[in-house]
Amino acid sequence: MCGIVGYIGKDNGIDLVLEGLKELEYRGYDSSGIAGLGKSQDPFVFKEVGRINNLENKLKKQEISSNLVIGHTRWATHGKPSKNNSHPHYNNSKNIFVVHNGIIENYLDIKKELIQKGYTFYSETDTEVIPNLIDYYFKETKDFKKAIKMALNDLRGTYALLISSSLLDNRLFLARLGSPLVAGFAKDYIIIASDQSVILKHTKKVTYLEDFDLAEVSNNKIKIENLKTLKTFDPKIEILESNLTEDSLNGFPDYMLKEIFDIPETIRLASRGRIDSKKRLVKLGGLDSVISQLEHIERIIIVACGTSYYAGMFGEYLIEELADIPVEVVLASEFKYKKEPISRSTCVIAVSQSGETADTIAALNKVKDFGVLKLGIVNVIGSTISRITDAGVYCHAGTEKAVASTKAFVSQIVILVLISLRLKNVSSKQTKEILKELENLPAKIEELLAKKEDIKKISQKYSKYKDFLFIGRGYDYPTALEGALKLKEVSYIHAEGYAAGEMKHGPIAMIDSNFPTVALIGDDSLYEKTLSNVEEIKARKGPVLVITSRVDKKIKDLVDDLFYIPRSSNYTESILTAVFLQLFAYYISKDLGLNVDRPRNLAKSVTVE
Ligand code: AGP
């Protein structure tokens, strides 16, 4: 989604801002732009559609430098990708510049009023009202900060804003409501971004803006006023911890493939220091502060979106089976509007790779005053969700750059396995077996990855189809849903995930020789049941690809294609299946010649509703 980078310091900040915008490319965008103040405060703004290189090439031809620069990558929400719609946006007098992440819900009303007052508009965006509104109030009050406050007061929606102006003497304003902003203090400059990954290269000293904060940045200093509490304060400096691993391609053609190959190490990192297999214990330092509260939990609600939601479903099966606590998994976008009784003995767990997903944050905010325990399973250290939850466990999966989540999904499941065992925390035979299996899992995944050429061949055979069904039971059910989502995301092929037991209740009607099924058949007590579904599909001439660890001549003779994954425990075998399905989607996307890392219309983290 949209990204923000800003610089204020002694030197020319254009290159630094461009570098920062490139760092945010993986989040998805369709256009970019920067604005600054040149010699004698002459404002400039440049915007280009498409890759940041286009903007960079344009800037190379200009003789400009600026020690106050704001930049933006845009992911279209209001109006198509175009120069006019890209940020920074400016007022009619072209002396107030704004970059914005978020959505202004009442922009049409504001626009109407401004038009009545004589303002004109060049874009279809919600953002363009902001510089004009500030302009309007500035003309009224002659006080820039006051004008910003009055403008913010009129806005309904969410925002992370950087506001610069040639009317100001080297000052920059930042504002946040529901969309992240972090400022980093480097030696001679301050760098601001919507994502801390941009800041890490410059400094580890940061401050996170909170909702309703309005910050004034000048002379290497920041002063913050919270517009809700009306308190003014110096920023709270935090030292950025980083789990950013080597994030270059390392010889891989794409991030998605690289990240799938990172999975064995991801599992090791997610479990490192958290498993004592001799004592058969799980130690999760992040939960220590709330362990007594956890003992009294009678119900768990997991909130998440997309792939993280499917990891949450995995968690439901795991926690109910291992820890014997009832679990509900709710899509965050539904949970936030759903009325339901929640008692204090409920724990809400938010699962999120980015920690910045707007719906998941809103779900947590909904229960803010309910007195319930809020936990996070988050990958990005220091992200909003990690800061608004009471406690949590980091995934330590390292940066995930491909839009389609792969290694983060696996690490979320590993963390959920560990949490399930920690909730119960008994030194049972079962705990020992599961922990042993978690230790063996990276090697088994490496064994699977070594067969990538076989997986590629199978995938290429299936890339011609336009529809797919993914079926599974038990832990293979969320895996089937995730397999279908992965295929949809990177190949744009219609795919549906179903609980295998539901086949006869409807989906079987779709089956014919052009509608293949990917059947996930775990080597467990449900094996025979899913096998009968496969027989029913074959009887209707549906092509079938089976993923299983059980060697059985009966299936071999029955289905069109078969891939054996290494045998693992019932709790972990689906992780191997998920890795197969990630590669399956990857190779189909490649076979179709698509951009696997940046699929159309998608963004890495969805920071608006
Ligand atoms: C995953 O492949 C997707 N791109 C998407 O569904 C994602 O999982 C979802 O938006 C949630 O993101 P989060 O984990 O960062 O909260």
XYZ file of C-alpha atoms and ligand atoms in Angstrom:
625
model
C 0.000 0.000 0.000
C 1.020 3.642 0.015
C 4.375 4.511 1.515
C 5.755 7.706 3.017
C 9.349 8.900 3.364
C 10.477 12.334 4.559
C 13.806 14.038 5.250
C 14.754 17.195 7.083
C 18.411 18.002 7.679
C 21.454 19.937 6.547
C 22.129 18.204 3.238
C 20.247 17.437 0.086
C 17.664 14.777 0.995
C 16.384 13.876 -2.482
C 18.496 10.743 -2.960
C 17.818 9.555 0.557
C 14.061 9.890 0.045
C 14.252 8.090 -3.317
C 16.224 5.259 -1.702
C 13.616 5.062 1.039
C 10.789 4.903 -1.495
C 12.587 2.040 -3.247
C 12.782 0.237 0.080
C 8.975 0.433 0.191
C 8.474 -0.839 -3.371
C 7.653 -4.360 -2.185
C 4.518 -3.071 -0.465
C 2.903 -2.435 -3.854
C 2.359 0.916 -5.594
C 1.421 2.349 -8.953
C 3.004 5.823 -8.927
C 5.384 7.933 -6.885
C 6.346 11.517 -6.242
C 8.416 13.907 -4.171
C 8.212 17.560 -3.170
C 10.819 19.818 -1.625
C 11.954 23.337 -1.133
C 14.811 24.442 -3.376
C 17.027 27.506 -3.196
C 15.275 30.488 -1.627
C 12.427 28.225 -0.563
C 11.175 27.686 -4.139
C 8.873 24.705 -3.925
C 9.119 21.866 -6.429
C 7.068 18.733 -6.962
C 7.683 15.809 -9.324
C 5.448 12.818 -9.846
C 5.547 9.836 -12.192
C 3.325 6.853 -12.897
C 4.898 3.402 -12.731
C 8.254 2.415 -11.249
C 10.300 4.689 -8.988
C 13.037 4.565 -11.642
C 10.789 6.764 -13.794
C 10.749 9.381 -11.053
C 14.470 8.983 -10.489
C 15.251 9.476 -14.186
C 13.086 12.571 -14.242
C 14.881 14.017 -11.208
C 18.325 13.324 -12.682
C 17.538 15.858 -15.374
C 16.740 18.609 -12.838
C 19.250 20.761 -11.058
C 17.592 20.771 -7.698
C 18.522 20.083 -4.141
C 16.530 20.384 -0.955
C 17.114 19.843 2.733
C 13.414 19.237 3.335
C 11.878 16.547 1.148
C 8.667 14.541 1.333
C 8.057 11.485 -0.849
C 5.300 8.978 -1.473
C 4.484 5.753 -3.258
C 0.780 5.535 -4.103
C -1.486 2.506 -4.298
C -4.661 3.808 -5.914
C -7.753 4.054 -3.722
C -9.493 7.161 -5.129
C -8.981 7.563 -8.861
C -6.809 5.666 -11.321
C -2.991 5.703 -11.274
C -2.026 9.005 -12.936
C 0.354 11.902 -12.377
C -2.473 14.079 -11.156
C -3.657 11.519 -8.648
C -0.187 10.763 -7.264
C 1.197 12.458 -4.182
C 2.477 14.916 -2.997
C -0.709 16.930 -3.344
C -0.766 20.694 -3.078
C -3.151 23.616 -2.616
C -4.266 26.019 -5.323
C -1.410 28.422 -4.553
C 1.065 25.509 -4.766
C 2.792 26.387 -1.510
C 1.467 23.666 0.828
C 2.433 20.034 0.113
C 1.028 16.880 1.605
C 1.736 13.147 1.397
C -0.946 10.946 2.899
C -1.530 7.298 3.769
C -5.061 6.340 4.759
C -8.516 7.362 3.613
C -10.466 10.570 4.238
C -14.049 9.360 4.337
C -15.764 12.779 4.229
C -13.578 14.262 1.485
C -16.500 14.773 -0.914
C -18.326 16.985 1.605
C -15.145 18.972 2.294
C -14.429 19.268 -1.417
C -17.928 20.608 -2.051
C -17.510 23.256 0.613
C -14.078 24.255 -0.656
C -15.397 24.518 -4.221
C -18.119 26.844 -2.936
C -15.349 28.948 -1.407
C -13.644 29.186 -4.792
C -11.074 26.352 -4.611
C -10.431 24.177 -7.669
C -9.240 20.572 -7.825
C -6.953 18.766 -10.271
C -7.212 15.183 -8.943
C -9.799 12.546 -8.074
C -8.167 11.886 -4.708
C -9.389 12.335 -1.169
C -5.987 13.778 -0.183
C -6.160 16.945 -2.285
C -8.696 18.465 0.092
C -6.103 18.510 2.906
C -3.623 21.143 1.586
C -6.548 23.303 0.469
C -8.262 23.017 3.829
C -5.020 24.024 5.585
C -4.693 26.877 3.112
C -8.226 28.025 3.879
C -7.671 28.018 7.652
C -4.214 29.587 7.305
C -5.713 32.511 5.425
C -8.207 32.867 8.280
C -5.795 32.515 11.215
C -2.336 33.383 9.809
C -1.064 30.619 12.098
C 0.122 27.519 10.198
C 0.019 25.067 13.091
C -3.423 26.245 14.126
C -4.576 25.883 10.517
C -3.365 22.272 10.461
C -5.173 21.532 13.709
C -8.415 23.022 12.381
C -8.067 21.047 9.158
C -7.384 17.773 11.007
C -10.420 18.422 13.136
C -12.577 18.444 9.996
C -11.228 15.154 8.643
C -13.033 11.859 9.212
C -11.077 8.710 8.421
C -7.464 7.660 8.818
C -4.207 9.339 8.026
C -0.460 9.450 8.301
C 0.507 12.876 6.980
C 3.652 14.818 6.178
C 2.953 18.481 5.573
C 5.545 20.904 4.212
C 5.186 24.462 2.994
C 7.218 27.274 1.529
C 5.325 29.461 3.994
C 7.267 27.784 6.797
C 10.907 28.325 7.679
C 12.373 24.827 7.432
C 9.726 23.093 9.454
C 7.828 19.935 8.701
C 4.588 18.736 10.309
C 3.620 15.109 10.860
C 0.216 13.826 11.919
C -1.117 10.388 12.626
C -4.533 8.809 13.072
C -4.860 5.093 12.388
C -1.913 4.800 9.994
C 1.704 4.322 11.114
C 4.466 6.923 11.131
C 7.888 6.589 12.665
C 10.650 9.201 12.864
C 14.331 8.308 13.136
C 17.038 10.506 14.624
C 20.223 10.200 12.550
C 23.327 12.259 13.313
C 22.530 15.316 11.220
C 19.014 14.722 10.060
C 15.611 13.323 10.860
C 14.076 10.737 8.595
C 10.385 9.939 8.730
C 8.661 6.915 7.195
C 5.525 4.844 7.290
C 7.641 1.697 7.688
C 10.604 1.336 10.013
C 12.520 -0.752 7.451
C 13.340 2.552 5.722
C 14.783 4.025 8.912
C 16.965 1.111 10.000
C 19.704 1.907 7.505
C 20.056 5.386 9.005
C 19.554 5.041 12.726
C 18.157 2.831 15.450
C 16.921 5.779 17.511
C 13.265 6.248 16.679
C 10.003 7.595 17.948
C 6.610 6.205 16.961
C 3.781 8.654 16.542
C 0.574 7.689 18.307
C -2.967 8.408 17.180
C -3.880 12.127 17.361
C -0.208 13.160 17.542
C 0.768 16.281 15.637
C 4.538 16.682 15.493
C 6.569 19.704 14.490
C 10.022 18.870 13.167
C 12.821 21.447 12.866
C 16.549 21.731 13.654
C 16.972 18.055 14.408
C 14.236 18.303 17.035
C 10.691 17.046 17.307
C 7.954 18.460 19.503
C 4.720 16.511 19.738
C 1.257 17.626 20.735
C -1.468 15.060 21.193
C -4.651 16.619 19.888
C -6.822 14.391 22.063
C -5.104 14.854 25.430
C -3.894 18.352 24.433
C -0.542 17.559 26.059
C 2.723 18.701 24.471
C 5.812 16.570 25.025
C 9.252 15.557 23.800
C 9.308 12.356 21.788
C 9.839 9.084 23.590
C 12.969 7.634 22.005
C 13.015 3.901 21.451
C 15.861 1.789 20.161
C 14.788 -0.150 17.135
C 15.223 -3.864 17.533
C 15.491 -5.482 14.195
C 14.688 -8.893 12.849
C 15.524 -7.796 9.339
C 17.579 -10.584 7.906
C 19.569 -10.482 4.691
C 16.867 -9.341 2.321
C 18.656 -9.383 -1.006
C 17.651 -11.995 -3.560
C 20.725 -14.107 -2.840
C 20.778 -15.553 -6.331
C 17.052 -16.379 -6.432
C 15.046 -14.996 -9.375
C 12.259 -13.650 -7.133
C 11.541 -12.917 -3.491
C 8.681 -15.408 -3.338
C 10.984 -18.300 -4.234
C 13.732 -16.989 -1.966
C 11.292 -16.690 0.918
C 9.947 -20.223 0.388
C 13.542 -21.443 0.533
C 14.016 -19.396 3.746
C 11.356 -21.534 5.469
C 13.646 -24.131 7.111
C 15.676 -21.320 8.694
C 12.474 -19.457 9.572
C 11.282 -22.453 11.577
C 14.622 -22.638 13.372
C 14.461 -18.905 14.158
C 10.854 -19.101 15.361
C 11.746 -21.925 17.757
C 15.265 -20.852 18.759
C 15.546 -20.380 22.523
C 11.888 -21.254 22.917
C 12.100 -25.036 23.108
C 13.745 -27.090 25.816
C 13.285 -30.529 24.330
C 15.033 -32.309 27.217
C 12.676 -30.849 29.784
C 9.878 -31.000 27.206
C 9.070 -27.356 27.817
C 8.174 -24.339 25.783
C 9.498 -20.986 26.952
C 7.920 -17.880 25.465
C 9.494 -14.815 27.061
C 6.968 -12.541 25.369
C 4.158 -14.118 27.390
C 5.912 -14.128 30.788
C 4.311 -10.877 31.913
C 0.774 -12.221 31.373
C 1.214 -15.861 32.307
C -0.985 -15.685 35.416
C -3.777 -14.066 33.376
C -3.404 -16.757 30.708
C -4.067 -19.440 33.289
C -7.586 -18.099 33.778
C -8.493 -17.805 30.127
C -11.694 -19.670 29.207
C -12.099 -18.595 25.595
C -9.821 -17.380 22.824
C -10.785 -15.256 19.830
C -8.232 -15.098 17.024
C -8.561 -12.089 14.702
C -6.645 -11.775 11.441
C -6.954 -11.281 7.683
C -5.988 -13.284 4.602
C -3.174 -15.747 5.055
C -2.807 -14.819 8.723
C -6.484 -15.726 9.165
C -5.772 -19.206 7.788
C -2.840 -19.517 10.182
C -5.359 -18.510 12.862
C -7.656 -21.381 11.780
C -4.705 -23.692 12.201
C -4.394 -22.203 15.691
C -8.027 -23.026 16.419
C -7.473 -26.713 15.698
C -4.187 -26.727 17.630
C -5.321 -24.880 20.749
C -8.604 -26.763 21.053
C -6.882 -30.112 20.614
C -3.789 -29.481 22.699
C -4.811 -26.887 25.276
C -8.495 -27.727 25.492
C -9.637 -24.091 25.351
C -12.494 -23.099 23.013
C -11.289 -20.935 20.133
C -13.101 -18.841 17.540
C -11.298 -17.439 14.536
C -12.918 -14.311 13.152
C -11.971 -12.250 10.128
C -10.838 -8.938 11.589
C -12.970 -7.033 9.066
C -16.069 -8.818 10.398
C -15.101 -8.829 14.058
C -14.855 -5.073 14.296
C -18.511 -4.616 13.323
C -19.882 -7.736 15.023
C -21.831 -7.472 18.229
C -21.021 -10.334 20.539
C -20.717 -10.906 24.258
C -17.095 -10.912 25.389
C -16.231 -11.640 29.000
C -13.026 -10.755 30.837
C -11.893 -14.385 30.732
C -11.511 -14.046 26.953
C -8.168 -13.588 25.290
C -8.001 -11.940 21.864
C -5.033 -12.981 19.729
C -4.190 -10.893 16.667
C -2.138 -12.666 14.003
C -0.379 -10.426 11.499
C 2.806 -10.532 9.476
C 3.085 -6.762 9.081
C 1.497 -5.753 12.355
C -0.038 -2.864 10.418
C -3.202 -4.351 8.883
C -5.923 -1.745 9.427
C -8.748 -4.242 10.027
C -6.753 -6.233 12.570
C -5.780 -3.039 14.396
C -9.446 -1.976 14.389
C -10.451 -5.377 15.831
C -7.990 -4.876 18.707
C -9.147 -1.305 19.234
C -12.714 -2.554 19.506
C -11.844 -4.573 22.632
C -9.480 -1.930 24.026
C -11.750 -1.064 26.937
C -13.208 -4.529 27.564
C -10.534 -5.584 30.054
C -9.638 -8.630 27.974
C -6.109 -9.897 27.442
C -4.779 -8.918 24.006
C -1.928 -10.901 22.498
C -0.095 -10.474 19.208
C 1.598 -12.941 16.897
C 3.475 -10.497 14.724
C 6.497 -10.585 12.461
C 7.499 -6.932 12.191
C 9.134 -5.797 15.411
C 7.855 -2.488 16.737
C 4.797 -2.522 14.443
C 1.494 -1.057 15.629
C -0.020 -4.407 16.654
C 3.057 -5.329 18.663
C 2.670 -2.043 20.514
C -1.079 -2.038 21.187
C -1.263 -5.618 22.500
C -0.565 -6.517 26.144
C 2.014 -9.140 25.219
C 2.900 -11.400 22.340
C 5.330 -13.561 20.474
C 7.364 -12.371 17.516
C 7.628 -14.682 14.500
C 11.245 -13.751 13.710
C 10.703 -14.714 10.071
C 12.794 -11.795 8.809
C 11.588 -9.367 6.161
C 8.979 -10.823 3.845
C 9.080 -8.844 0.623
C 6.940 -10.820 -1.816
C 3.315 -9.740 -1.589
C 2.209 -13.358 -1.211
C 2.996 -14.467 2.304
C 4.909 -17.744 2.521
C 7.534 -17.990 5.250
C 5.558 -15.736 7.596
C 2.577 -18.124 7.340
C 4.758 -21.049 8.366
C 6.303 -19.117 11.246
C 2.836 -18.078 12.479
C 1.841 -21.758 12.623
C 5.035 -22.666 14.464
C 4.315 -19.932 17.018
C 0.736 -21.183 17.389
C 2.031 -24.711 18.028
C 4.335 -23.303 20.731
C 1.574 -21.186 22.277
C -0.766 -24.204 22.365
C 1.857 -26.176 24.241
C 2.628 -23.245 26.537
C -1.042 -22.851 27.420
C -1.236 -26.416 28.512
C 2.353 -26.620 29.598
C 2.416 -30.254 30.681
C 5.432 -32.419 30.189
C 3.397 -35.015 28.408
C 4.558 -37.579 25.893
C 2.606 -35.631 23.300
C 4.485 -32.388 24.022
C 7.762 -34.230 23.660
C 6.709 -35.732 20.343
C 5.518 -32.426 18.932
C 8.669 -30.578 19.989
C 10.825 -33.330 18.490
C 8.869 -33.068 15.268
C 9.279 -29.280 15.190
C 13.025 -29.833 15.470
C 12.938 -32.300 12.575
C 10.728 -30.131 10.394
C 13.396 -27.881 8.786
C 15.263 -30.933 7.450
C 12.030 -32.400 6.073
C 11.211 -29.121 4.334
C 14.713 -29.077 2.867
C 14.013 -32.587 1.553
C 10.813 -31.291 -0.059
C 12.504 -28.201 -1.513
C 15.145 -30.420 -3.086
C 12.349 -31.816 -5.266
C 11.514 -28.396 -6.701
C 12.039 -29.541 -10.289
C 9.415 -32.297 -9.843
C 7.019 -29.745 -8.331
C 7.707 -27.396 -11.227
C 6.844 -30.117 -13.744
C 3.558 -30.941 -12.018
C 2.663 -27.231 -11.770
C 3.343 -26.616 -15.447
C 0.992 -29.453 -16.303
C -1.794 -27.669 -14.383
C -1.148 -24.082 -15.470
C -3.575 -24.413 -18.409
C -6.656 -24.774 -16.178
C -8.913 -21.834 -15.340
C -10.523 -23.175 -12.140
C -9.281 -25.210 -9.195
C -10.673 -26.816 -6.093
C -8.438 -27.429 -3.057
C -9.806 -29.870 -0.484
C -8.618 -31.182 2.860
C -9.814 -32.190 6.316
C -8.586 -31.248 9.787
C -5.310 -29.307 9.573
C -5.426 -29.786 5.825
C -8.608 -27.694 5.661
C -6.975 -24.302 6.442
C -4.063 -25.497 4.315
C -6.458 -26.025 1.380
C -7.899 -22.520 1.874
C -4.409 -21.036 1.950
C -3.354 -23.071 -1.117
C -6.314 -21.656 -3.051
C -5.558 -18.105 -1.896
C -1.903 -18.435 -2.919
C -2.882 -19.596 -6.411
C -5.444 -16.785 -6.803
C -2.998 -14.123 -5.651
C -0.064 -14.936 -7.890
C -1.691 -16.538 -10.939
C -5.145 -14.845 -11.051
C -6.672 -18.306 -11.549
C -10.011 -18.976 -9.898
C -9.426 -21.350 -7.001
C -11.645 -22.394 -4.102
C -10.669 -24.051 -0.871
C -13.181 -26.413 0.711
C -13.437 -28.791 3.617
C -13.393 -32.156 1.841
C -16.500 -33.237 3.743
C -18.458 -30.404 2.116
C -17.938 -31.718 -1.429
C -21.298 -33.463 -1.645
C -23.059 -30.378 -0.248
C -22.485 -28.362 -3.397
C -19.025 -27.994 -4.907
C -19.053 -31.410 -6.562
C -21.538 -29.924 -9.066
C -18.672 -27.963 -10.626
C -16.497 -30.992 -11.305
C -15.802 -32.004 -14.886
C -12.711 -32.775 -16.939
C -11.739 -29.076 -16.958
C -11.985 -28.544 -13.214
C -9.005 -30.045 -11.362
C -8.937 -30.764 -7.641
C -5.861 -30.576 -5.454
C -6.617 -33.067 -2.685
C -4.608 -32.886 0.534
C -4.749 -36.243 2.245
C -3.003 -36.296 5.608
C -1.772 -39.643 6.850
C -4.227 -39.705 9.736
C -7.574 -41.133 10.819
C -9.366 -39.071 8.144
C -7.311 -40.562 5.304
C -9.995 -42.977 4.070
C -12.679 -40.299 4.202
C -10.818 -37.861 1.955
C -9.895 -40.744 -0.312
C -13.608 -41.423 -0.893
C -14.039 -37.760 -1.904
C -11.284 -38.269 -4.449
C -13.053 -41.371 -5.787
C -16.240 -39.342 -6.193
C -14.356 -36.663 -8.103
C -12.654 -39.223 -10.341
C -16.039 -40.824 -11.056
C -17.017 -37.431 -12.528
C -13.884 -37.222 -14.662
C -12.291 -34.448 -12.582
C -8.471 -34.349 -12.822
C -6.947 -34.897 -9.359
C -3.558 -34.049 -7.901
C -3.007 -35.621 -4.484
C -0.504 -34.457 -1.874
C 0.088 -37.028 0.822
C 2.767 -38.764 2.840
C 1.082 -42.203 2.777
C 2.362 -44.549 0.120
C -0.726 -46.395 -1.083
C -1.117 -48.200 -4.392
C -4.863 -47.545 -4.317
C -4.386 -43.768 -4.719
C -1.575 -44.189 -7.184
C -3.854 -46.093 -9.544
C -6.757 -43.735 -9.002
C -5.426 -40.207 -9.464
C -3.756 -38.252 -12.245
C -0.822 -36.939 -10.246
C 0.606 -37.691 -6.882
C 3.253 -35.950 -4.824
C 4.692 -37.489 -1.674
C 5.705 -35.179 1.148
C 7.880 -36.459 4.021
C 5.843 -37.924 6.916
C 5.535 -35.687 9.951
C 3.241 -35.516 13.005
C -0.457 -34.764 12.494
C 0.170 -31.256 13.845
C 3.015 -30.407 11.519
C 2.476 -32.422 8.344
C 0.203 -29.772 6.852
C 3.107 -27.318 7.023
C 4.922 -29.490 4.484
C 1.785 -29.584 2.356
C 1.539 -25.785 2.571
C 5.101 -25.429 1.303
C 4.273 -27.696 -1.648
C 1.230 -25.507 -2.428
C 3.308 -22.316 -2.228
C 5.691 -23.751 -4.820
C 2.765 -24.987 -6.913
C 1.327 -21.432 -7.060
C 4.788 -19.983 -7.674
C 5.572 -22.211 -10.669
C 2.131 -21.740 -12.225
C 2.555 -17.958 -11.968
C 6.008 -18.202 -13.565
C 4.696 -20.479 -16.303
C 2.056 -17.852 -17.095
C 4.759 -15.191 -17.260
C 3.346 -13.108 -14.378
C 5.070 -10.850 -11.857
C 5.049 -13.269 -8.947
C 6.398 -10.839 -6.341
C 4.034 -8.018 -7.157
C 0.709 -9.392 -8.318
C -1.713 -6.909 -9.830
C -4.045 -4.956 -7.535
C -2.420 -6.267 -4.338
C -0.347 -4.561 -1.682
C 1.886 -6.157 0.908
C 0.115 -4.727 3.879
C -3.392 -3.393 3.794
C -3.243 -0.273 5.909
C -6.661 1.077 4.934
C -10.091 -0.459 5.434
C -1.008 -13.037 1.916
O -0.457 -13.738 0.854
C -1.760 -11.850 1.541
N -1.013 -10.952 0.751
C -2.704 -11.246 2.536
O -3.822 -12.084 2.581
C -2.215 -11.017 3.985
O -1.994 -12.238 4.620
C -3.254 -10.193 4.752
O -3.408 -8.949 4.130
C -2.885 -10.004 6.196
O -1.685 -9.314 6.346
P -0.915 -9.280 7.714
O -0.501 -10.676 8.023
O 0.258 -8.380 7.469
O -1.856 -8.748 8.736
